[in-house]
PDB file of C-alpha atoms in Angstrom:
ATOM      1  CA  UNK A1342      -4.697   1.468 -20.062  1.00 47.00           C
ATOM      2  CA  UNK A1343      -1.235   2.033 -18.640  1.00 54.00           C
ATOM      3  CA  UNK A1344       1.644  -0.314 -18.036  1.00 57.00           C
ATOM      4  CA  UNK A1345       1.804  -1.843 -14.541  1.00 60.00           C
ATOM      5  CA  UNK A1346       3.341   0.303 -11.798  1.00 59.00           C
ATOM      6  CA  UNK A1347       7.128   0.314 -11.734  1.00 66.00           C
ATOM      7  CA  UNK A1348       7.226  -1.951 -14.807  1.00 69.00           C
ATOM      8  CA  UNK A1349       9.761   0.263 -16.573  1.00 69.00           C
ATOM      9  CA  UNK A1350      12.149   0.067 -13.595  1.00 74.00           C
ATOM     10  CA  UNK A1351      11.837  -3.701 -13.589  1.00 74.00           C
ATOM     11  CA  UNK A1352      12.195  -3.833 -17.396  1.00 75.00           C
ATOM     12  CA  UNK A1353      15.292  -1.643 -17.207  1.00 78.00           C
ATOM     13  CA  UNK A1354      16.924  -4.128 -14.841  1.00 80.00           C
ATOM     14  CA  UNK A1355      16.136  -7.014 -17.207  1.00 80.00           C
ATOM     15  CA  UNK A1356      16.835  -5.242 -20.546  1.00 80.00           C
ATOM     16  CA  UNK A1357      19.031  -2.180 -19.843  1.00 82.00           C
ATOM     17  CA  UNK A1358      19.710  -1.283 -23.497  1.00 84.00           C
ATOM     18  CA  UNK A1359      16.176  -1.538 -24.901  1.00 80.00           C
ATOM     19  CA  UNK A1360      15.143   1.669 -26.818  1.00 79.00           C
ATOM     20  CA  UNK A1361      11.725   1.873 -25.147  1.00 73.00           C
ATOM     21  CA  UNK A1362      13.447   3.058 -21.971  1.00 74.00           C
ATOM     22  CA  UNK A1363      13.783   6.543 -23.489  1.00 77.00           C
ATOM     23  CA  UNK A1364      10.032   7.146 -23.023  1.00 73.00           C
ATOM     24  CA  UNK A1365       8.038   8.211 -19.973  1.00 70.00           C
ATOM     25  CA  UNK A1366       6.281   5.240 -18.282  1.00 63.00           C
ATOM     26  CA  UNK A1367       2.975   7.142 -18.230  1.00 64.00           C
ATOM     27  CA  UNK A1368       3.004   7.370 -22.061  1.00 66.00           C
ATOM     28  CA  UNK A1369       3.474   3.673 -22.715  1.00 64.00           C
ATOM     29  CA  UNK A1370       1.265   0.666 -23.198  1.00 60.00           C
ATOM     30  CA  UNK A1371       3.123  -2.620 -23.530  1.00 53.00           C
ATOM     31  CA  UNK A1372       2.109  -6.159 -24.317  1.00 54.00           C
ATOM     32  CA  UNK A1373       3.882  -8.220 -21.712  1.00 51.00           C
ATOM     33  CA  UNK A1374       5.120 -11.674 -22.468  1.00 49.00           C
ATOM     34  CA  UNK A1375       3.894 -14.485 -20.258  1.00 46.00           C
ATOM     35  CA  UNK A1376       7.331 -15.501 -19.069  1.00 45.00           C
ATOM     36  CA  UNK A1377       8.140 -11.889 -18.099  1.00 48.00           C
ATOM     37  CA  UNK A1378       4.962 -11.442 -16.043  1.00 52.00           C
ATOM     38  CA  UNK A1379       5.411 -14.688 -14.161  1.00 53.00           C
ATOM     39  CA  UNK A1380       8.944 -14.441 -12.867  1.00 59.00           C
ATOM     40  CA  UNK A1381       9.429 -16.285  -9.634  1.00 61.00           C
ATOM     41  CA  UNK A1382      10.862 -13.382  -7.667  1.00 68.00           C
ATOM     42  CA  UNK A1383       8.577 -10.608  -8.927  1.00 70.00           C
ATOM     43  CA  UNK A1384       7.101 -10.005  -5.448  1.00 74.00           C
ATOM     44  CA  UNK A1385      10.544  -9.540  -3.971  1.00 77.00           C
ATOM     45  CA  UNK A1386      11.604  -7.233  -6.828  1.00 78.00           C
ATOM     46  CA  UNK A1387       8.448  -5.122  -6.380  1.00 81.00           C
ATOM     47  CA  UNK A1388       9.122  -4.777  -2.657  1.00 84.00           C
ATOM     48  CA  UNK A1389      12.751  -3.836  -3.328  1.00 85.00           C
ATOM     49  CA  UNK A1390      11.676  -1.094  -5.767  1.00 85.00           C
ATOM     50  CA  UNK A1391       9.226   0.368  -3.251  1.00 90.00           C
ATOM     51  CA  UNK A1392      11.807   0.024  -0.479  1.00 92.00           C
ATOM     52  CA  UNK A1393      14.312   2.049  -2.519  1.00 91.00           C
ATOM     53  CA  UNK A1394      11.659   4.674  -3.266  1.00 91.00           C
ATOM     54  CA  UNK A1395      10.754   4.986   0.428  1.00 94.00           C
ATOM     55  CA  UNK A1396      14.286   4.948   1.824  1.00 94.00           C
ATOM     56  CA  UNK A1397      16.270   6.805  -0.840  1.00 93.00           C
ATOM     57  CA  UNK A1398      13.816   9.261  -2.351  1.00 91.00           C
ATOM     58  CA  UNK A1399      11.433   9.823   0.559  1.00 94.00           C
ATOM     59  CA  UNK A1400      14.118   9.380   3.274  1.00 95.00           C
ATOM     60  CA  UNK A1401      12.004   6.961   5.330  1.00 96.00           C
ATOM     61  CA  UNK A1402      13.500   4.507   7.774  1.00 97.00           C
ATOM     62  CA  UNK A1403      12.436   0.871   7.660  1.00 96.00           C
ATOM     63  CA  UNK A1404      11.373  -0.725  10.917  1.00 95.00           C
ATOM     64  CA  UNK A1405      13.849  -3.259  12.263  1.00 93.00           C
ATOM     65  CA  UNK A1406      11.042  -5.491  13.521  1.00 93.00           C
ATOM     66  CA  UNK A1407       8.761  -5.486  10.438  1.00 91.00           C
ATOM     67  CA  UNK A1408       9.927  -5.040   6.831  1.00 89.00           C
ATOM     68  CA  UNK A1409       6.573  -3.550   5.805  1.00 91.00           C
ATOM     69  CA  UNK A1410       6.636  -0.636   8.284  1.00 95.00           C
ATOM     70  CA  UNK A1411       8.413   2.656   7.603  1.00 97.00           C
ATOM     71  CA  UNK A1412       8.921   5.655   9.882  1.00 97.00           C
ATOM     72  CA  UNK A1413       8.978   9.009   8.159  1.00 96.00           C
ATOM     73  CA  UNK A1414      10.097  12.391   9.432  1.00 95.00           C
ATOM     74  CA  UNK A1415       8.776  14.953   6.961  1.00 94.00           C
ATOM     75  CA  UNK A1416       8.991  18.659   7.870  1.00 92.00           C
ATOM     76  CA  UNK A1417       9.780  17.644  11.468  1.00 92.00           C
ATOM     77  CA  UNK A1418       6.503  15.686  11.642  1.00 92.00           C
ATOM     78  CA  UNK A1419       6.555  11.933  12.298  1.00 95.00           C
ATOM     79  CA  UNK A1420       4.368   9.588  10.263  1.00 95.00           C
ATOM     80  CA  UNK A1421       4.111   5.837   9.874  1.00 96.00           C
ATOM     81  CA  UNK A1422       3.612   3.902   6.661  1.00 95.00           C
ATOM     82  CA  UNK A1423       2.475   0.277   6.390  1.00 94.00           C
ATOM     83  CA  UNK A1424       3.118  -1.581   3.133  1.00 92.00           C
ATOM     84  CA  UNK A1425       1.562  -4.841   1.991  1.00 89.00           C
ATOM     85  CA  UNK A1426       2.334  -5.601  -1.682  1.00 82.00           C
ATOM     86  CA  UNK A1427       0.651  -2.600  -3.361  1.00 82.00           C
ATOM     87  CA  UNK A1428      -1.567  -1.493  -0.466  1.00 88.00           C
ATOM     88  CA  UNK A1429      -0.226   1.341   1.654  1.00 91.00           C
ATOM     89  CA  UNK A1430      -1.595   2.801   4.864  1.00 91.00           C
ATOM     90  CA  UNK A1431      -0.165   6.152   5.961  1.00 92.00           C
ATOM     91  CA  UNK A1432      -0.709   7.215   9.544  1.00 90.00           C
ATOM     92  CA  UNK A1433      -0.232  10.952   9.869  1.00 90.00           C
ATOM     93  CA  UNK A1434      -2.039  13.908  11.364  1.00 87.00           C
ATOM     94  CA  UNK A1435      -0.702  16.329   8.759  1.00 89.00           C
ATOM     95  CA  UNK A1436      -2.396  16.706   5.359  1.00 90.00           C
ATOM     96  CA  UNK A1437       0.794  18.126   3.854  1.00 93.00           C
ATOM     97  CA  UNK A1438       2.579  14.822   4.506  1.00 94.00           C
ATOM     98  CA  UNK A1439      -0.170  12.859   2.752  1.00 93.00           C
ATOM     99  CA  UNK A1440      -0.268  15.326  -0.163  1.00 94.00           C
ATOM    100  CA  UNK A1441       3.511  15.213  -0.634  1.00 95.00           C
ATOM    101  CA  UNK A1442       3.575  11.405  -0.656  1.00 94.00           C
ATOM    102  CA  UNK A1443       0.740  11.328  -3.219  1.00 93.00           C
ATOM    103  CA  UNK A1444       2.548  13.892  -5.369  1.00 93.00           C
ATOM    104  CA  UNK A1445       5.745  11.826  -5.399  1.00 92.00           C
ATOM    105  CA  UNK A1446       3.886   8.573  -6.153  1.00 88.00           C
ATOM    106  CA  UNK A1447       1.991  10.204  -9.036  1.00 88.00           C
ATOM    107  CA  UNK A1448       5.303  10.925 -10.735  1.00 86.00           C
ATOM    108  CA  UNK A1449       5.751   7.159 -11.038  1.00 81.00           C
ATOM    109  CA  UNK A1450       2.261   5.752 -11.590  1.00 78.00           C
ATOM    110  CA  UNK A1451      -1.457   6.333 -11.140  1.00 82.00           C
ATOM    111  CA  UNK A1452      -2.746   5.893  -7.602  1.00 86.00           C
ATOM    112  CA  UNK A1453      -6.068   5.717  -5.811  1.00 89.00           C
ATOM    113  CA  UNK A1454      -6.428   7.050  -2.291  1.00 91.00           C
ATOM    114  CA  UNK A1455      -8.833   7.100   0.612  1.00 87.00           C
ATOM    115  CA  UNK A1456      -8.945   9.948   3.063  1.00 83.00           C
ATOM    116  CA  UNK A1457     -11.422  10.349   5.879  1.00 85.00           C
ATOM    117  CA  UNK A1458     -12.898   9.052   9.097  1.00 90.00           C
ATOM    118  CA  UNK A1459     -13.622   5.530   7.815  1.00 91.00           C
ATOM    119  CA  UNK A1460     -10.978   3.664   5.822  1.00 90.00           C
ATOM    120  CA  UNK A1461     -10.603   0.109   4.568  1.00 89.00           C
ATOM    121  CA  UNK A1462      -7.167  -1.485   4.464  1.00 88.00           C
ATOM    122  CA  UNK A1463      -6.567  -5.198   3.850  1.00 88.00           C
ATOM    123  CA  UNK A1464     -10.133  -6.110   4.880  1.00 85.00           C
ATOM    124  CA  UNK A1465      -9.790  -4.116   8.072  1.00 89.00           C
ATOM    125  CA  UNK A1466     -12.221  -1.275   8.643  1.00 90.00           C
ATOM    126  CA  UNK A1467     -10.531   1.637  10.435  1.00 91.00           C
ATOM    127  CA  UNK A1468     -12.785   4.158  12.147  1.00 91.00           C
ATOM    128  CA  UNK A1469     -11.293   7.435  13.362  1.00 89.00           C
ATOM    129  CA  UNK A1470     -13.119   9.801  15.700  1.00 89.00           C
ATOM    130  CA  UNK A1471     -12.503  12.248  18.528  1.00 90.00           C
ATOM    131  CA  UNK A1472     -12.739   9.277  20.893  1.00 89.00           C
ATOM    132  CA  UNK A1473      -9.911   7.333  19.271  1.00 89.00           C
ATOM    133  CA  UNK A1474      -9.257   4.837  16.503  1.00 88.00           C
ATOM    134  CA  UNK A1475     -10.953   1.468  16.242  1.00 90.00           C
ATOM    135  CA  UNK A1476     -10.348  -1.390  13.838  1.00 89.00           C
ATOM    136  CA  UNK A1477     -12.516  -4.352  13.048  1.00 89.00           C
ATOM    137  CA  UNK A1478     -13.034  -7.127  10.513  1.00 85.00           C
ATOM    138  CA  UNK A1479     -16.669  -7.910  11.298  1.00 80.00           C
ATOM    139  CA  UNK A1480     -17.984  -7.332   7.766  1.00 78.00           C
ATOM    140  CA  UNK A1481     -15.160  -9.315   6.199  1.00 76.00           C
ATOM    141  CA  UNK A1482     -15.714 -12.228   8.576  1.00 76.00           C
ATOM    142  CA  UNK A1483     -19.447 -12.141   7.845  1.00 75.00           C
ATOM    143  CA  UNK A1484     -18.830 -12.156   4.081  1.00 75.00           C
ATOM    144  CA  UNK A1485     -16.406 -15.070   4.276  1.00 75.00           C
ATOM    145  CA  UNK A1486     -18.666 -16.977   6.631  1.00 71.00           C
ATOM    146  CA  UNK A1487     -21.655 -16.509   4.336  1.00 67.00           C
ATOM    147  CA  UNK A1488     -19.676 -17.672   1.302  1.00 63.00           C
ATOM    148  CA  UNK A1489     -18.362 -20.803   3.014  1.00 62.00           C
ATOM    149  CA  UNK A1490     -21.491 -21.804   4.950  1.00 63.00           C
ATOM    150  CA  UNK A1491     -24.207 -20.557   2.608  1.00 64.00           C
ATOM    151  CA  UNK A1492     -25.983 -19.021   5.612  1.00 62.00           C
ATOM    152  CA  UNK A1493     -26.937 -15.441   4.616  1.00 61.00           C
ATOM    153  CA  UNK A1494     -28.286 -14.712   8.129  1.00 62.00           C
ATOM    154  CA  UNK A1495     -25.096 -15.979   9.781  1.00 58.00           C
ATOM    155  CA  UNK A1496     -27.082 -17.506  12.626  1.00 59.00           C
ATOM    156  CA  UNK A1497     -24.150 -19.797  13.313  1.00 55.00           C
ATOM    157  CA  UNK A1498     -21.996 -16.865  14.459  1.00 58.00           C
ATOM    158  CA  UNK A1499     -22.105 -15.742  18.061  1.00 56.00           C
ATOM    159  CA  UNK A1500     -20.744 -12.307  18.801  1.00 58.00           C
ATOM    160  CA  UNK A1501     -18.732 -12.133  21.985  1.00 59.00           C
ATOM    161  CA  UNK A1502     -16.526  -9.070  21.761  1.00 59.00           C
ATOM    162  CA  UNK A1503     -13.772  -8.183  24.206  1.00 65.00           C
ATOM    163  CA  UNK A1504     -12.187  -4.751  24.214  1.00 64.00           C
ATOM    164  CA  UNK A1505      -8.415  -4.949  24.214  1.00 67.00           C
ATOM    165  CA  UNK A1506      -6.409  -1.761  24.650  1.00 67.00           C
ATOM    166  CA  UNK A1507      -3.130  -1.877  22.770  1.00 66.00           C
ATOM    167  CA  UNK A1508      -0.602   0.916  22.257  1.00 65.00           C
ATOM    168  CA  UNK A1509       0.130   1.875  18.646  1.00 60.00           C
ATOM    169  CA  UNK A1510       3.728   2.837  19.374  1.00 51.00           C
TER     170      UNK A1510
END
């Protein structure tokens, strides 16, 4: 069991002279106090830490229209990163970009990744093929509907799909 991601950075801001800060975050296990875990602005602080990591260390640029989107030029190759709390979606056609980002993240904390033709991100299924990229939430909607209605067959749902072409850029 490891300490939560970026906890040491947060702890350093709150208690800058504490002796535990001399250790590597990956070597520590801490018992957190209830009032420390439940600070009101912890979500904002977490986003600020990731924002600094993306903009200062990784040299990404934050989108002016959405705070959770970053544009990244790495080795003259453009990639896009979407951030939602601790879920990250990287859109790139270069494996070296993905590998470098993973390498830099692993210096800070343990990560889990998905890589392939079918991905799941925030209850959205993303399917990549030679024909393009499609996204859907059908399974998630079915699961929620079944939970709330108790209808395992989901006979109450009628599927009427409309294809909408939208540019990604």
